[in-house]
XYZ file of C-alpha atoms in Angstrom:
282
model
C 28.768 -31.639 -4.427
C 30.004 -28.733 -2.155
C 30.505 -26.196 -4.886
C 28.699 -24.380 -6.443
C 27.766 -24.949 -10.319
C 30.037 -24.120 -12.805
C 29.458 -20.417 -14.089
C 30.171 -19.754 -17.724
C 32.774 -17.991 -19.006
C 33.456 -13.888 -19.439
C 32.345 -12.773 -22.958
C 34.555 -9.713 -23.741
C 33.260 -9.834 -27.188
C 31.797 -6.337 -28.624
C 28.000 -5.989 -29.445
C 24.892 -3.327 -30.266
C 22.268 -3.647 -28.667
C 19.254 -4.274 -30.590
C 17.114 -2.984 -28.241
C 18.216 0.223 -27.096
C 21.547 0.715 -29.365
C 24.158 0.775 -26.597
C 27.680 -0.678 -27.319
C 28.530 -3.220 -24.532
C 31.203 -6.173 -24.272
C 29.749 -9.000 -22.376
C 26.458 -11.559 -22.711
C 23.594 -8.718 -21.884
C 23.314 -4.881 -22.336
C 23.923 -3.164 -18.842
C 21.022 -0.189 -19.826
C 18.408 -2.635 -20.717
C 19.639 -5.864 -19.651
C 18.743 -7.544 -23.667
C 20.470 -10.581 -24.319
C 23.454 -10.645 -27.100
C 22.689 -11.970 -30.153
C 18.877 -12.182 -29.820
C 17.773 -11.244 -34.021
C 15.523 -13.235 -35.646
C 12.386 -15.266 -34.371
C 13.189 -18.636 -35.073
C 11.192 -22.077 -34.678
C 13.400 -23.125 -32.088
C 12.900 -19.442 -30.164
C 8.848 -20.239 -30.342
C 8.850 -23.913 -29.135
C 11.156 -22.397 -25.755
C 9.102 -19.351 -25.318
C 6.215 -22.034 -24.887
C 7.975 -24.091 -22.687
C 9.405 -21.371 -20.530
C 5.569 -20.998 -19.405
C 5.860 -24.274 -17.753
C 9.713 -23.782 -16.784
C 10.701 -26.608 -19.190
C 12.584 -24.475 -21.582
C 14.736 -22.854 -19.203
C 17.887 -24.994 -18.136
C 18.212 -23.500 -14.847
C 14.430 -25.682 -14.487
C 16.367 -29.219 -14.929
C 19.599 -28.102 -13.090
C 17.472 -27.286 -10.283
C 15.483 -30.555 -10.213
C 18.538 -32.588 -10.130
C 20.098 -30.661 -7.540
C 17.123 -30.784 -5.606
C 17.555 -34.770 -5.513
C 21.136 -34.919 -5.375
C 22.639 -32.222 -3.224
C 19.226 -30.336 -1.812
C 21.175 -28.096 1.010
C 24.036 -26.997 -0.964
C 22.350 -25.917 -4.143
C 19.960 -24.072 -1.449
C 23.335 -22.507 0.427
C 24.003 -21.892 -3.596
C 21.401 -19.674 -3.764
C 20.686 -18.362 -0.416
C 24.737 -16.869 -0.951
C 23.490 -14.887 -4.408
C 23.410 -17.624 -7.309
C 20.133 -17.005 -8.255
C 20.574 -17.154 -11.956
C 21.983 -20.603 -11.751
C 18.666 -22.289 -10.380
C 14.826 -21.966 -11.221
C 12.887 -19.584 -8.819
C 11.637 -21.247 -5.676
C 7.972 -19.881 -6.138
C 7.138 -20.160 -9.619
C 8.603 -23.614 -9.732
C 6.493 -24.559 -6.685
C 3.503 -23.429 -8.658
C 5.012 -24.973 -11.631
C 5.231 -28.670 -9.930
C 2.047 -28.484 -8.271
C 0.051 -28.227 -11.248
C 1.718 -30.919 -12.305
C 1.234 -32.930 -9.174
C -2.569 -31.966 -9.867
C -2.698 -32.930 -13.703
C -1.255 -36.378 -12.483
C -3.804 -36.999 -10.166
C -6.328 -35.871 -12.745
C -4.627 -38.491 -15.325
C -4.669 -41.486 -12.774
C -7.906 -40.552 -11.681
C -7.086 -40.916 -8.073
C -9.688 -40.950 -5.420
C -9.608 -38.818 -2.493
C -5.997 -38.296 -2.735
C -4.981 -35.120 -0.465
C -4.867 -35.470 2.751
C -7.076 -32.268 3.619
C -10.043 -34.172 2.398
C -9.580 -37.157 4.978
C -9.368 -34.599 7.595
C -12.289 -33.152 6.604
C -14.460 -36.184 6.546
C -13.219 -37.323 9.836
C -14.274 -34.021 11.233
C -17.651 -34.599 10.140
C -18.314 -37.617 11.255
C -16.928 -36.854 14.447
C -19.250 -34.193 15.011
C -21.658 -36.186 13.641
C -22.031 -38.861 16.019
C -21.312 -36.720 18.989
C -24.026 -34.697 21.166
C -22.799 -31.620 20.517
C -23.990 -28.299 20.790
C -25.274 -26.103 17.482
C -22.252 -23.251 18.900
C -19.506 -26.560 18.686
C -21.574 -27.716 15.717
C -20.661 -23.970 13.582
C -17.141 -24.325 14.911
C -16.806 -27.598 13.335
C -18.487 -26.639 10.316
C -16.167 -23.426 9.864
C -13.115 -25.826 10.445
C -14.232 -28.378 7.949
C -14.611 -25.668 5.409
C -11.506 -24.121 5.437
C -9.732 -27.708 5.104
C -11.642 -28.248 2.769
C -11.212 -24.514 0.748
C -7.239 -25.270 1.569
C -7.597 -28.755 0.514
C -8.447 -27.552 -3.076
C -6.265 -24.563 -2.875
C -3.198 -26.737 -2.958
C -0.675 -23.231 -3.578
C -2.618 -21.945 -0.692
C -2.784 -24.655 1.706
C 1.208 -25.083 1.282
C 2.346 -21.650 2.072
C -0.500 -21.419 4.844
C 1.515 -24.646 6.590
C 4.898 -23.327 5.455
C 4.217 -20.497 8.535
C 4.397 -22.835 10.828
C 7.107 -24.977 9.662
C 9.605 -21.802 8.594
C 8.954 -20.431 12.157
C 10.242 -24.025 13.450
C 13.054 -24.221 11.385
C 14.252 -20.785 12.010
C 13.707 -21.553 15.652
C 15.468 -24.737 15.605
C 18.275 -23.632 13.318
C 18.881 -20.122 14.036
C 22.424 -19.761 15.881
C 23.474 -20.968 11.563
C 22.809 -17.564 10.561
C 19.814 -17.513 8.427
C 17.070 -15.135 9.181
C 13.592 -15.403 9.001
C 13.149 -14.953 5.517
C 16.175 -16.797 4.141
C 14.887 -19.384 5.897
C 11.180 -19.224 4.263
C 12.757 -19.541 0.830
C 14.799 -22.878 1.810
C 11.649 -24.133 2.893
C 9.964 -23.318 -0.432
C 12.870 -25.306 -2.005
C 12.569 -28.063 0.535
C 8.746 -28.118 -0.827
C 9.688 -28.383 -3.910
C 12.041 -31.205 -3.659
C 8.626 -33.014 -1.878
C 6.807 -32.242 -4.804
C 9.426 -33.931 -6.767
C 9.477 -37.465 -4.762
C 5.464 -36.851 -4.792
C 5.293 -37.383 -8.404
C 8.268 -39.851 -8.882
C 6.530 -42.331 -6.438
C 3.063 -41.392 -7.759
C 4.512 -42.650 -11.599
C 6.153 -46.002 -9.691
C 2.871 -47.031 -7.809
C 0.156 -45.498 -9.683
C -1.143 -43.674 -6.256
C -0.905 -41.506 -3.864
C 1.330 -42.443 -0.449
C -1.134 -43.755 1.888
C -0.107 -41.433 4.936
C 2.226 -38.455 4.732
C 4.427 -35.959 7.242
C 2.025 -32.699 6.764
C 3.091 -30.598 4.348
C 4.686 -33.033 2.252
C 3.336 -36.166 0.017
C 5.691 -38.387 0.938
C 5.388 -41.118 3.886
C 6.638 -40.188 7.093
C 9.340 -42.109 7.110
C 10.339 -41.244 3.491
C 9.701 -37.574 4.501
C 11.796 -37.218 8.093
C 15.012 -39.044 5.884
C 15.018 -36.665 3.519
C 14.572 -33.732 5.826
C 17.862 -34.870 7.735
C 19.345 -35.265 4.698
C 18.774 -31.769 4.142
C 19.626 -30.003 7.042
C 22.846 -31.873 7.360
C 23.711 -30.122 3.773
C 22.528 -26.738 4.312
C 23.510 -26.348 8.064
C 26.744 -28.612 7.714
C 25.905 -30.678 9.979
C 27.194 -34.120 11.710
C 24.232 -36.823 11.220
C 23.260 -36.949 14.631
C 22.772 -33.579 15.229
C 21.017 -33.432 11.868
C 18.620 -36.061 13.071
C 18.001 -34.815 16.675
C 17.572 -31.264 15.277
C 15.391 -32.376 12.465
C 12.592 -34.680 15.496
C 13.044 -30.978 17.221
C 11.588 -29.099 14.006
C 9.397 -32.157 13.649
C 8.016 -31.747 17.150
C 8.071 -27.903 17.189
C 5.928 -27.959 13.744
C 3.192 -29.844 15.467
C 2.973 -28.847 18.562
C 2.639 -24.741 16.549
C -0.492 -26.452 14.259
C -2.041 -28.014 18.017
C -1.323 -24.071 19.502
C -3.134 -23.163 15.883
C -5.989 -24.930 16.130
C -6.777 -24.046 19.825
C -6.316 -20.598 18.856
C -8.933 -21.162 15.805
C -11.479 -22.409 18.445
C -10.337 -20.131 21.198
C -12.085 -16.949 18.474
C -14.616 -19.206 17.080
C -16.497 -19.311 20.256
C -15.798 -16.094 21.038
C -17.239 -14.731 17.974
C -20.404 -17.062 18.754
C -20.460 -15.519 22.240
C -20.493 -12.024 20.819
C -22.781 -12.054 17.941
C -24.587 -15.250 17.993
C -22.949 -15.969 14.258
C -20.007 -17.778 13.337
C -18.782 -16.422 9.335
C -18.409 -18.944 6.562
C -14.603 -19.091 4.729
C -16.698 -19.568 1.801
């Protein structure tokens, strides 16, 4: 589970490009980077060009759903370490899974099922029943908006949370080399992998988990396994300091959406102060 996948073998055979008409030995022209042996249109040629919109024609898709479930942090090393070509890429099959998280949820006809929208209520009935002032009033009402904008912005909402939990990880994790950004894409695939366990459990029960670790669909429980599970992989780690590392991120995560939020009412009311009007996300 260690290695990397198997890489295929060296084509020395001789070819013309159809393309541009260069002579090349190998699988792809080096000018223009055509395929060998790509001719005629066939049936089979139309029914994966249709697929590949969805990522289902393309094997790298499957390999990197399996890998995702059986050895997350190495096939993430994998490709952090320049095997790119040998798995699906991170954003496009984020997008890919979360449409199908949302056709599922369409098809089972679930009610209220993100968590953004329970947020969102609670905020209103909060401010509801409290005496509040019309200035805390507009701050809750800007709040409750953008949930709710992010709530049905799923693509959105998950790479607006993914700042605060790639700045943990990096944080937590970063005397294991990784910078910034190499960290951001492991957290897209760690996303990814959530998506996954989101829709196997939402086939087993017919629902939606009843309470999830923000950003993933997954219960808590369910969700902080996993993550150890993946840090021990990708940082080779011992299980202990995979788990106390992973309740650091955990803790760090939070404790950036608390500094967030104080932050979101710390210019809220100073935008009320200085112009009497708070803007609408809408």
């Amino acid at each position: 589970m260690r290695e990397p996948v198997d890489l295929p073998s060296i084509d020395h055979s001789h070819h013309i490009c159809n393309h541009c008409g260069y002579g090349f030995d190998g699988r792809c022209c080096p000018q223009c980077g055509m395929p060998a042996g790509e001719n005629r249109f066939t049936f089979k040629r139309l029914i994966n060009n249709f697929l590949d919109i969805w990522g289902l024609g393309n094997r790298p898709m499957f390999r990197s759903m399996r890998d995702l479930l059986l050895r997350p942090g190495y096939m993430i090393r994998d490709y952090l370490h320049g095997h790119h070509l040998s798995y699906f890429p991170p954003f496009k099959m984020l997008a890919v899974l979360t449409i199908f998280i949302v056709f599922v949820s369409w098809f089972f006809d679930f009610h209220d099922p993100l968590v953004g929208k329970k947020i969102a209520a609670q905020i209103h009935k909060s401010h509801q029943m409290a005496q509040l002032s019309d200035s805390t009033h507009s701050i809750f009402d800007y709040i409750e908006n953008l949930i709710i904008y992010l709530d049905k912005n799923d693509l959105y909402r998950i790479l607006f949370q993914n700042i605060f939990v790639v700045l943990a990880a990096w944080i937590v994790f970063r005397k294991k080399g990784y910078n910034l950004v190499e960290t951001f894409f492991s957290q897209i695939y760690i996303n990814c992998q959530f998506h996954l366990l989101t829709l196997v459990w939402m086939l087993l029960v017919w629902d939606l988990p009843p309470t999830v670790l923000l950003p993933y669909y997954v219960p808590g429980g369910i969700a902080f396994s996993v993550l150890v599970f993946d840090y021990k992989q990708l940082y080779e780690l011992k299980w202990m300091n995979s788990i106390w590392r992973t309740i650091l991120f955990m803790f760090m995560t939070f404790a950036m959406y608390v500094v967030a939020l104080l932050l979101v009412f710390l210019i809220m009311t100073i935008i009320e102060i200085v112009t009497g009007k708070i803007p609408s996300p809408n």
